[in-house]
């Protein structure tokens, strides 16, 4: 009898936690997305936490090199979109002629990272930014993701 009672309380707790988090997390997610995009011809800087990498105006902890390309901008952009289409659990949610914003989710807990790419008009580089929306540490996932995208683009000879 006690086993059944414990099981019922566990189920009730899981349902309560699921319902509660569905009301709390969307607000946190929305707040985390503010400040994304290109402002003043730059991607947003990283927060102080180590779960971010950016190629523009970054300190040594957050800095990553931009991706140089040797084809025209339109081809580089199309190739990047093709690469993003095969990155696991990643979806492009916004794109313009010079900017791409994708969301990438972690496998187990479905944490969301914002991944951004900016093509400045007078340079043959792609500036990058990848940042976790929640938490402090990402165990280097954002940086590794950007480096894997860099390698894929290099293999495709952009």
mmCIF file of C-alpha atoms in Angstrom:
data_model
loop_
_atom_site.group_PDB
_atom_site.id
_atom_site.type_symbol
_atom_site.label_atom_id
_atom_site.label_comp_id
_atom_site.label_asym_id
_atom_site.label_seq_id
_atom_site.Cartn_x
_atom_site.Cartn_y
_atom_site.Cartn_z
ATOM 1 C CA UNK A 1 0.000 0.000 0.000
ATOM 2 C CA UNK A 2 2.816 2.416 0.867
ATOM 3 C CA UNK A 3 4.480 1.665 -2.474
ATOM 4 C CA UNK A 4 1.333 2.703 -4.369
ATOM 5 C CA UNK A 5 0.984 5.841 -2.267
ATOM 6 C CA UNK A 6 4.639 6.772 -2.917
ATOM 7 C CA UNK A 7 4.198 6.111 -6.607
ATOM 8 C CA UNK A 8 1.132 8.374 -6.736
ATOM 9 C CA UNK A 9 2.983 11.199 -4.971
ATOM 10 C CA UNK A 10 5.881 10.820 -7.398
ATOM 11 C CA UNK A 11 3.542 11.044 -10.373
ATOM 12 C CA UNK A 12 1.803 14.088 -8.898
ATOM 13 C CA UNK A 13 5.185 15.764 -8.313
ATOM 14 C CA UNK A 14 6.321 15.105 -11.904
ATOM 15 C CA UNK A 15 3.063 16.487 -13.318
ATOM 16 C CA UNK A 16 3.233 19.544 -11.065
ATOM 17 C CA UNK A 17 6.883 20.189 -11.967
ATOM 18 C CA UNK A 18 6.151 19.821 -15.683
ATOM 19 C CA UNK A 19 3.218 22.225 -15.577
ATOM 20 C CA UNK A 20 5.081 24.750 -13.439
ATOM 21 C CA UNK A 21 8.194 24.758 -15.611
ATOM 22 C CA UNK A 22 6.132 25.233 -18.765
ATOM 23 C CA UNK A 23 4.877 28.520 -17.326
ATOM 24 C CA UNK A 24 8.236 29.717 -15.974
ATOM 25 C CA UNK A 25 10.695 28.715 -18.712
ATOM 26 C CA UNK A 26 9.076 30.512 -21.667
ATOM 27 C CA UNK A 27 9.476 33.816 -19.832
ATOM 28 C CA UNK A 28 13.131 33.086 -19.118
ATOM 29 C CA UNK A 29 13.670 32.034 -22.719
ATOM 30 C CA UNK A 30 12.070 35.191 -24.061
ATOM 31 C CA UNK A 31 14.209 37.362 -21.809
ATOM 32 C CA UNK A 32 17.353 35.572 -22.926
ATOM 33 C CA UNK A 33 16.736 36.300 -26.609
ATOM 34 C CA UNK A 34 16.696 40.064 -26.213
ATOM 35 C CA UNK A 35 19.836 41.710 -27.518
ATOM 36 C CA UNK A 36 20.414 39.212 -30.318
ATOM 37 C CA UNK A 37 21.106 40.203 -33.883
ATOM 38 C CA UNK A 38 23.396 42.747 -35.457
ATOM 39 C CA UNK A 39 23.536 46.127 -33.803
ATOM 40 C CA UNK A 40 25.949 48.814 -34.936
ATOM 41 C CA UNK A 41 27.532 46.288 -37.378
ATOM 42 C CA UNK A 42 28.418 43.930 -34.507
ATOM 43 C CA UNK A 43 26.968 40.823 -32.943
ATOM 44 C CA UNK A 44 26.064 41.142 -29.272
ATOM 45 C CA UNK A 45 28.914 40.700 -26.793
ATOM 46 C CA UNK A 46 29.025 37.618 -24.595
ATOM 47 C CA UNK A 47 27.753 37.738 -21.030
ATOM 48 C CA UNK A 48 30.343 37.211 -18.249
ATOM 49 C CA UNK A 49 29.509 33.495 -18.020
ATOM 50 C CA UNK A 50 31.804 31.085 -19.917
ATOM 51 C CA UNK A 51 28.988 29.548 -22.008
ATOM 52 C CA UNK A 52 29.446 31.826 -25.029
ATOM 53 C CA UNK A 53 31.866 32.426 -27.901
ATOM 54 C CA UNK A 54 31.883 35.417 -30.270
ATOM 55 C CA UNK A 55 34.204 36.626 -33.025
ATOM 56 C CA UNK A 56 33.723 40.376 -32.578
ATOM 57 C CA UNK A 57 35.041 42.542 -29.739
ATOM 58 C CA UNK A 58 35.460 39.650 -27.303
ATOM 59 C CA UNK A 59 37.774 39.208 -24.363
ATOM 60 C CA UNK A 60 40.221 36.293 -24.442
ATOM 61 C CA UNK A 61 37.805 33.962 -22.619
ATOM 62 C CA UNK A 62 35.023 34.388 -25.210
ATOM 63 C CA UNK A 63 36.978 35.099 -28.395
ATOM 64 C CA UNK A 64 36.793 32.892 -31.481
ATOM 65 C CA UNK A 65 38.111 33.620 -34.971
ATOM 66 C CA UNK A 66 35.626 34.523 -37.706
ATOM 67 C CA UNK A 67 35.323 32.197 -40.693
ATOM 68 C CA UNK A 68 37.051 33.496 -43.813
ATOM 69 C CA UNK A 69 35.547 32.561 -47.182
ATOM 70 C CA UNK A 70 36.917 32.724 -50.727
ATOM 71 C CA UNK A 71 33.700 32.609 -52.748
ATOM 72 C CA UNK A 72 31.006 35.237 -53.227
ATOM 73 C CA UNK A 73 28.783 36.124 -50.262
ATOM 74 C CA UNK A 74 25.688 34.476 -51.743
ATOM 75 C CA UNK A 75 27.507 31.145 -52.164
ATOM 76 C CA UNK A 76 29.050 31.348 -48.680
ATOM 77 C CA UNK A 77 25.627 32.059 -47.150
ATOM 78 C CA UNK A 78 23.935 29.217 -49.068
ATOM 79 C CA UNK A 79 26.702 26.802 -48.058
ATOM 80 C CA UNK A 80 26.396 27.809 -44.404
ATOM 81 C CA UNK A 81 22.625 27.239 -44.530
ATOM 82 C CA UNK A 82 23.256 23.800 -46.021
ATOM 83 C CA UNK A 83 25.686 22.954 -43.206
ATOM 84 C CA UNK A 84 23.228 24.195 -40.557
ATOM 85 C CA UNK A 85 20.517 21.963 -42.027
ATOM 86 C CA UNK A 86 22.525 18.880 -40.982
ATOM 87 C CA UNK A 87 23.715 20.065 -37.571
ATOM 88 C CA UNK A 88 21.790 17.886 -35.080
ATOM 89 C CA UNK A 89 18.880 19.529 -33.231
ATOM 90 C CA UNK A 90 19.504 22.884 -34.943
ATOM 91 C CA UNK A 91 16.890 24.992 -36.691
ATOM 92 C CA UNK A 92 17.349 28.265 -38.563
ATOM 93 C CA UNK A 93 14.686 30.654 -37.296
ATOM 94 C CA UNK A 94 15.686 33.941 -38.926
ATOM 95 C CA UNK A 95 17.694 34.909 -41.971
ATOM 96 C CA UNK A 96 18.402 38.033 -43.963
ATOM 97 C CA UNK A 97 20.963 38.776 -46.663
ATOM 98 C CA UNK A 98 23.691 39.314 -44.075
ATOM 99 C CA UNK A 99 22.482 37.536 -40.907
ATOM 100 C CA UNK A 100 21.415 34.037 -39.817
ATOM 101 C CA UNK A 101 19.983 33.105 -36.401
ATOM 102 C CA UNK A 102 19.581 29.447 -35.467
ATOM 103 C CA UNK A 103 18.516 27.630 -32.319
ATOM 104 C CA UNK A 104 20.384 24.547 -31.209
ATOM 105 C CA UNK A 105 19.033 22.261 -28.467
ATOM 106 C CA UNK A 106 20.993 19.915 -26.244
ATOM 107 C CA UNK A 107 20.222 16.240 -26.647
ATOM 108 C CA UNK A 108 19.031 15.282 -23.176
ATOM 109 C CA UNK A 109 17.722 18.359 -21.368
ATOM 110 C CA UNK A 110 16.775 20.357 -24.485
ATOM 111 C CA UNK A 111 18.666 23.480 -23.341
ATOM 112 C CA UNK A 112 18.532 26.138 -26.055
ATOM 113 C CA UNK A 113 21.576 27.911 -27.482
ATOM 114 C CA UNK A 114 21.378 30.896 -29.832
ATOM 115 C CA UNK A 115 23.757 30.546 -32.790
ATOM 116 C CA UNK A 116 24.297 33.637 -34.951
ATOM 117 C CA UNK A 117 26.216 34.402 -38.129
ATOM 118 C CA UNK A 118 26.882 37.855 -39.570
ATOM 119 C CA UNK A 119 28.257 38.625 -43.051
ATOM 120 C CA UNK A 120 29.701 42.171 -43.008
ATOM 121 C CA UNK A 121 29.357 43.975 -46.339
ATOM 122 C CA UNK A 122 33.005 44.834 -47.008
ATOM 123 C CA UNK A 123 34.742 41.731 -45.630
ATOM 124 C CA UNK A 124 34.937 38.122 -46.790
ATOM 125 C CA UNK A 125 34.357 36.717 -43.315
ATOM 126 C CA UNK A 126 31.472 35.289 -41.344
ATOM 127 C CA UNK A 127 31.329 36.571 -37.784
ATOM 128 C CA UNK A 128 29.934 34.047 -35.316
ATOM 129 C CA UNK A 129 28.304 33.939 -31.938
ATOM 130 C CA UNK A 130 26.964 30.997 -29.980
ATOM 131 C CA UNK A 131 25.593 31.380 -26.453
ATOM 132 C CA UNK A 132 23.576 29.355 -23.978
ATOM 133 C CA UNK A 133 20.338 30.938 -22.843
ATOM 134 C CA UNK A 134 20.434 29.440 -19.362
ATOM 135 C CA UNK A 135 23.058 28.406 -16.864
ATOM 136 C CA UNK A 136 26.705 29.211 -16.451
ATOM 137 C CA UNK A 137 28.807 26.427 -17.920
ATOM 138 C CA UNK A 138 28.237 24.613 -21.182
ATOM 139 C CA UNK A 139 31.366 22.402 -20.999
ATOM 140 C CA UNK A 140 32.633 24.075 -24.191
ATOM 141 C CA UNK A 141 29.662 23.028 -26.345
ATOM 142 C CA UNK A 142 29.106 26.431 -27.976
ATOM 143 C CA UNK A 143 32.752 26.814 -28.992
ATOM 144 C CA UNK A 144 32.964 23.221 -30.300
ATOM 145 C CA UNK A 145 29.779 23.706 -32.334
ATOM 146 C CA UNK A 146 31.225 26.764 -34.057
ATOM 147 C CA UNK A 147 34.530 24.977 -34.730
ATOM 148 C CA UNK A 148 32.670 22.000 -36.244
ATOM 149 C CA UNK A 149 30.752 24.379 -38.514
ATOM 150 C CA UNK A 150 34.072 26.016 -39.472
ATOM 151 C CA UNK A 151 35.522 22.583 -40.386
ATOM 152 C CA UNK A 152 32.447 21.647 -42.414
ATOM 153 C CA UNK A 153 32.683 24.899 -44.383
ATOM 154 C CA UNK A 154 36.399 24.342 -44.934
ATOM 155 C CA UNK A 155 35.670 20.827 -46.249
ATOM 156 C CA UNK A 156 33.140 22.375 -48.645
ATOM 157 C CA UNK A 157 35.857 24.779 -49.817
ATOM 158 C CA UNK A 158 34.190 28.100 -49.250
#
